[in-house]
Short mmCIF file of C-alpha atoms in Angstrom, two decimals:
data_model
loop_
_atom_site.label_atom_id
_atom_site.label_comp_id
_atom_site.label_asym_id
_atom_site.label_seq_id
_atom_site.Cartn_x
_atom_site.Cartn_y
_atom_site.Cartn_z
CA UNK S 1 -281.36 -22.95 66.71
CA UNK S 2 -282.44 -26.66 65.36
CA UNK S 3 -279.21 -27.38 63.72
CA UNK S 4 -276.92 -25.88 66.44
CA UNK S 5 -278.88 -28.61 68.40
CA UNK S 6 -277.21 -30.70 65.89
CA UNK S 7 -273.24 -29.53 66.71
CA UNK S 8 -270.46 -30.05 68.92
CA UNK S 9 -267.71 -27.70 68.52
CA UNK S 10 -264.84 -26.10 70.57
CA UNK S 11 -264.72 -22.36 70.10
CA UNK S 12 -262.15 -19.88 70.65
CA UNK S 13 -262.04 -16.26 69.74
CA UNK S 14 -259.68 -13.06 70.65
CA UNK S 15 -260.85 -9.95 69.50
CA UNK S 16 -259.08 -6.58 69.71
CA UNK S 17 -261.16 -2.87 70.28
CA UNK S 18 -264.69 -3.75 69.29
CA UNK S 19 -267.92 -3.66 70.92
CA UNK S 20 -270.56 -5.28 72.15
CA UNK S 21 -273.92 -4.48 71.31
CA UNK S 22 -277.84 -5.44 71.19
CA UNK S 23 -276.77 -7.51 74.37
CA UNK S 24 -279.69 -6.68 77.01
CA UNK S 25 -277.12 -8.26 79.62
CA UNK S 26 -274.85 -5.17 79.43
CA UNK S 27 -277.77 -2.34 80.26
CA UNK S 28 -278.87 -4.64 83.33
CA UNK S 29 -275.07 -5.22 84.50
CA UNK S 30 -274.37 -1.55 84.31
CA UNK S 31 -277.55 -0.80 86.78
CA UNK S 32 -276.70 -3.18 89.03
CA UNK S 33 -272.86 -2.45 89.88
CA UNK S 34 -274.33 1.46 89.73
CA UNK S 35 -275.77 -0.10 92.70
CA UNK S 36 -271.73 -0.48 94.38
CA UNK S 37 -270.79 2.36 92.75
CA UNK S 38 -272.62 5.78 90.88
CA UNK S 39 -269.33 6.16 89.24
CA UNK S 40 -270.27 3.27 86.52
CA UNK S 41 -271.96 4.63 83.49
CA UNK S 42 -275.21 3.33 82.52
CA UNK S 43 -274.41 1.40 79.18
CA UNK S 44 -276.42 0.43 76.25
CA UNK S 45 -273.51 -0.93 73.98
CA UNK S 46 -269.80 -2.04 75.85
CA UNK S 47 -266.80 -1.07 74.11
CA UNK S 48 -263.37 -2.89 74.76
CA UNK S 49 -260.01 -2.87 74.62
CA UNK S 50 -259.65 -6.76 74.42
CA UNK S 51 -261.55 -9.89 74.59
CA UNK S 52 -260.86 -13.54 74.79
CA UNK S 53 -262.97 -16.43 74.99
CA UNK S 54 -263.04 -20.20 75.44
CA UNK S 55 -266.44 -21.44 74.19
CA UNK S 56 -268.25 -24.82 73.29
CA UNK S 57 -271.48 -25.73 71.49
CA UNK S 58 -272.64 -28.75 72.74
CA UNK S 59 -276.50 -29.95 72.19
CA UNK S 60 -277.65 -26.53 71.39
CA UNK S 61 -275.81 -25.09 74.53
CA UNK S 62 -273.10 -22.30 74.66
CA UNK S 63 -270.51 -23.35 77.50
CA UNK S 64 -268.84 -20.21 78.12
CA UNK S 65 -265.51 -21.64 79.68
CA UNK S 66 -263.29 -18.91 80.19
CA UNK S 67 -263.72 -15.13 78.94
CA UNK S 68 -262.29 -11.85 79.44
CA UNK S 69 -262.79 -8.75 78.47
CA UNK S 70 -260.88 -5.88 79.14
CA UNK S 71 -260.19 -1.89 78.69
CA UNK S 72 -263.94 -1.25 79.10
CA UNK S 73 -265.97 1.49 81.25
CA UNK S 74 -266.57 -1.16 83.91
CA UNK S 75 -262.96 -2.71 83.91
CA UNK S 76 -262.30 -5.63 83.27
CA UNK S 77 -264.99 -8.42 83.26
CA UNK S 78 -264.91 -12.68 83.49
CA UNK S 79 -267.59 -14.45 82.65
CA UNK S 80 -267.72 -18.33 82.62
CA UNK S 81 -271.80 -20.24 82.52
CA UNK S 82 -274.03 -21.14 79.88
CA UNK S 83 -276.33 -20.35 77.72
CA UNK S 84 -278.67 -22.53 77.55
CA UNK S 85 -280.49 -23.62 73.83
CA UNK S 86 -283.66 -22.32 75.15
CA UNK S 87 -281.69 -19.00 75.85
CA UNK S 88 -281.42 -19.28 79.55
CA UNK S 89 -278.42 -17.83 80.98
CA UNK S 90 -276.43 -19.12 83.74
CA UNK S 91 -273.86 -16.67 83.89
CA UNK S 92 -270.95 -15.98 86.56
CA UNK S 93 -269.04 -12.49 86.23
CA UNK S 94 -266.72 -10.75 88.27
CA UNK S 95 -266.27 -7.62 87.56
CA UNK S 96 -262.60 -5.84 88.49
CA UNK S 97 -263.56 -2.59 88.96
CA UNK S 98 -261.57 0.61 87.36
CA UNK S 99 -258.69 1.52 89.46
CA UNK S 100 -260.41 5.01 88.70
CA UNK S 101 -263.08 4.15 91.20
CA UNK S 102 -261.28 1.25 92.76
CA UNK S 103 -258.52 3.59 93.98
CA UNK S 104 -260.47 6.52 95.72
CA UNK S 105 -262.97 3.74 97.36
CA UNK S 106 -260.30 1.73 98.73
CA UNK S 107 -257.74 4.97 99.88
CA UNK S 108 -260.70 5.36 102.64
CA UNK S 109 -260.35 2.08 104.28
CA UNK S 110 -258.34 3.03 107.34
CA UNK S 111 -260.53 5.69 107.74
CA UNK S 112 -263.29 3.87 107.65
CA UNK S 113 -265.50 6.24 105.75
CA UNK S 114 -268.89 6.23 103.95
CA UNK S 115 -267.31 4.63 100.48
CA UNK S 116 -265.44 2.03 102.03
CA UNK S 117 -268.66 0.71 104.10
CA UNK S 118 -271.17 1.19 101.60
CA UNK S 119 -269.20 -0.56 99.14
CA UNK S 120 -268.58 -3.95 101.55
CA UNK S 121 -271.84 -3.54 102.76
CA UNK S 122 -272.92 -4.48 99.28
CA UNK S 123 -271.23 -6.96 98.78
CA UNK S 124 -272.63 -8.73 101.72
CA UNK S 125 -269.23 -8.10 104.11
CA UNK S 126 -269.02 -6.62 107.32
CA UNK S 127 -268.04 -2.76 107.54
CA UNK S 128 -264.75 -3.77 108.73
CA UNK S 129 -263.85 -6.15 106.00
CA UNK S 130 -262.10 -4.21 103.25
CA UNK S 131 -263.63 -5.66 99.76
CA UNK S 132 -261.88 -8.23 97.48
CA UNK S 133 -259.23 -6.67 95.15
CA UNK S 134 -257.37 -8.25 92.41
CA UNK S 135 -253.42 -7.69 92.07
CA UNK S 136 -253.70 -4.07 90.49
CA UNK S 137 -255.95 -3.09 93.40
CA UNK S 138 -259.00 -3.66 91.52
CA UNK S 139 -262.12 -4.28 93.11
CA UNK S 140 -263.84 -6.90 92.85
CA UNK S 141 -267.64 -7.35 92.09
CA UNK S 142 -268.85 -11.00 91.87
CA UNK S 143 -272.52 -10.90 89.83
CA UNK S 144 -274.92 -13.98 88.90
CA UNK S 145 -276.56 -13.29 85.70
CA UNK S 146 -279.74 -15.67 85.47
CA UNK S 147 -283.21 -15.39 83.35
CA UNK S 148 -282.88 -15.26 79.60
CA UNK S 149 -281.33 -13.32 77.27
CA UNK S 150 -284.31 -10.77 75.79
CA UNK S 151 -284.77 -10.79 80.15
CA UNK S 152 -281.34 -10.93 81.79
CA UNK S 153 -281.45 -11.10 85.93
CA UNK S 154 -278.36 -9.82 87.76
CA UNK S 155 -278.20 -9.67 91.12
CA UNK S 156 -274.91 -9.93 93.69
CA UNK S 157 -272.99 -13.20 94.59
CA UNK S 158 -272.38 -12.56 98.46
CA UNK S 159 -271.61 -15.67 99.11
CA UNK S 160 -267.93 -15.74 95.98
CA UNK S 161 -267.89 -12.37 97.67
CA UNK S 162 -266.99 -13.07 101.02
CA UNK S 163 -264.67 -16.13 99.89
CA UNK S 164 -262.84 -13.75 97.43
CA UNK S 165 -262.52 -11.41 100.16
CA UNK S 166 -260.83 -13.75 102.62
CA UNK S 167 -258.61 -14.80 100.19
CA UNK S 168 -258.00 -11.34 99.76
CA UNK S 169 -256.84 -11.03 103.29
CA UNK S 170 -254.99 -13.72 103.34
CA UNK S 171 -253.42 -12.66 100.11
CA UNK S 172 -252.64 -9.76 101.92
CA UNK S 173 -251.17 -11.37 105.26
CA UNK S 174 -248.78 -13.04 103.15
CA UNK S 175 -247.94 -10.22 101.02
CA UNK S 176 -246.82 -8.19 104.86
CA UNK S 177 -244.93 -11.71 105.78
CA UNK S 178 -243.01 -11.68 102.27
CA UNK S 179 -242.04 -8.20 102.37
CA UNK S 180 -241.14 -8.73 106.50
CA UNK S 181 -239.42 -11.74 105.77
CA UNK S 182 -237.35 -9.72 102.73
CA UNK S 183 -235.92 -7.30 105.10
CA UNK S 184 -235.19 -9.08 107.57
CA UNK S 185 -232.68 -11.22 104.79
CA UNK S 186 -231.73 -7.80 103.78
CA UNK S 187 -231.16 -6.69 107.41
CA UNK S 188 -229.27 -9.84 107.96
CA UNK S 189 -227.31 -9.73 104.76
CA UNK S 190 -225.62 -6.53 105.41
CA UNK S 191 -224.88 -7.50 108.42
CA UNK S 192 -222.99 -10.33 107.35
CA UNK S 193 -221.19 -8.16 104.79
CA UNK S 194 -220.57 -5.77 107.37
CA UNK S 195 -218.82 -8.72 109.80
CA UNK S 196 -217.19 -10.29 106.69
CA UNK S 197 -216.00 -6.47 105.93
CA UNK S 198 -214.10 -6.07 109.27
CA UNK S 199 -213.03 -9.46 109.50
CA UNK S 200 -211.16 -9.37 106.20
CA UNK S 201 -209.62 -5.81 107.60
CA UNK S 202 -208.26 -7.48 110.39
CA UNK S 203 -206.74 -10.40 108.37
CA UNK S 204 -205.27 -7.79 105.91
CA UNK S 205 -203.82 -5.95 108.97
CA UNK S 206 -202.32 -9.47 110.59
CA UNK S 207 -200.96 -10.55 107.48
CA UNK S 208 -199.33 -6.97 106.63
CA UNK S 209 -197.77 -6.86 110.29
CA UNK S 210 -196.32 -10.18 109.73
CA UNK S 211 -194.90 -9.60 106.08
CA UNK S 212 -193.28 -6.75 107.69
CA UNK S 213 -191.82 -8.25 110.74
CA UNK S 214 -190.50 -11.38 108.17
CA UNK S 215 -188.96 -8.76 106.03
CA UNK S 216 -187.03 -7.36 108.92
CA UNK S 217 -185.97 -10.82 109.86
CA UNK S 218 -185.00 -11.52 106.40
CA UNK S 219 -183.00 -8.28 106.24
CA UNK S 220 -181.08 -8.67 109.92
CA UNK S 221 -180.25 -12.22 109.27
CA UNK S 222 -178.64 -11.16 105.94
CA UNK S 223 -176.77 -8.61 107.35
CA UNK S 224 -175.10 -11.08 109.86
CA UNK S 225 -174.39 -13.32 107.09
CA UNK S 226 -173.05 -10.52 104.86
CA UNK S 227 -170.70 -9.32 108.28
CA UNK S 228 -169.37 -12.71 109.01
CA UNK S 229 -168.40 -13.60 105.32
CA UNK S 230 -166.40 -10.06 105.22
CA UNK S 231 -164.51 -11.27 108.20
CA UNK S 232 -163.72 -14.70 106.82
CA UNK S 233 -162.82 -13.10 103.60
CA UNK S 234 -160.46 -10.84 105.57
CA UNK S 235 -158.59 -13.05 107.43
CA UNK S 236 -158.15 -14.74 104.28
CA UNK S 237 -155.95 -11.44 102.81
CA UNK S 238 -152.35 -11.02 103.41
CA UNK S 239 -150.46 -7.75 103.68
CA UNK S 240 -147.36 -7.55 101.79
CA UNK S 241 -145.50 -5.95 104.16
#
């Protein structure tokens, strides 16, 4: 601990199906978001598919800038904090729910049932205010991970909650205005082709009853032509007798 005191280092790591264990952090994190939802396992050890991290050691801290980890029991997780060199942990994690438990949870929001309410009313949201989701329709649980780390302390971040939930709604409002706006260009596309369609039917119909009536024109006036130089070549012709 002394000598990291000592260092200042950027750190970045991806790691593929491993595990994380001896981590106190995961048992308490796995109780509380059993609090949202029985449906998460309680967890001594977290297994994943994927994790990536952006770290720096600076005067004996751990800067946890960016991580994610992914393909576990309890989703997919970002963290981003500190650790401080006296092992206090400062710790922000949303955690994107399985679309497992996500799914069934959110399918009851019209109806308004049990799920659906229990699960905003933990987060701090009214009953009517359908909880944040990510954009696989993953819920999302914002936790604050404080004491140490032999004595982790999660408990819920109502307030990222509610913000992530109103972005989630507006997210939503503009997804509805997108896919409006999209049909009505589709809408108004084929009717365009549809206009351009007939129009260029009556053109071909115009020019076809023209290119007929010139043809007969053509045809008449070169019959005339053809009668009157039959007569001029006829009075030309003398009979012998």
């Amino acid at each position: 601990r002394e000598a990291s005191k000592k260092l200042t280092a950027d750190i970045y790591g991806k790691f593929a199906d491993g595990k994380i264990a001896n981590f106190p952090a995961v048992t308490r994190l796995s109780a509380k978001l059993r609090e949202y939802s029985t449906e998460i396992p309680e967890l001594k050890e977290l297994s994943f598919g994927s994790l990536e991290a952006r770290l720096r050691l600076e005067n004996g801290n751990l800067l946890i800038q960016d991580m994610t980890i992914d393909g576990s029991s309890l989703g997919m997780l970002t963290v981003n904090g500190s650790v401080g060199s006296d092992q206090r942990l400062d710790l922000k994690t949303d955690a994107h729910l399985p679309q497992a438990i996500s799914g069934p949870i959110l399918a009851g929001a019209q109806a308004g049932n049990a799920a659906i309410k229990k699960m905003s009313g933990s987060l701090g949201l009214d009953p009517g205010i359908t909880p944040p989701v990510d954009d696989k329709k993953r819920i999302i649980v914002p936790i604050l991970i404080k004491g140490t780390i032999d004595d982790p302390d999660p408990s819920g971040d109502k307030a990222r909650a509610g913000n992530l939930a109103k972005g989630a709604a507006g997210a939503l409002a503009a997804e509805a205005k997108a896919k409006a706006e999209a049909m009505a260009r589709e809408q108004a596309d084929k009717l365009k082709a549809e206009a351009e369609r007939r129009a260029k039917e009556e053109a071909d119909k115009v020019k076809a009853a023209a290119e007929k009536k010139a043809t007969e024109v053509v045809k008449e006036k070169a019959g005339e032509q053809g009668t009157k130089a039959l007569d001029a070549l006829k009075g030309k012709i003398k009979k012998p007798w």
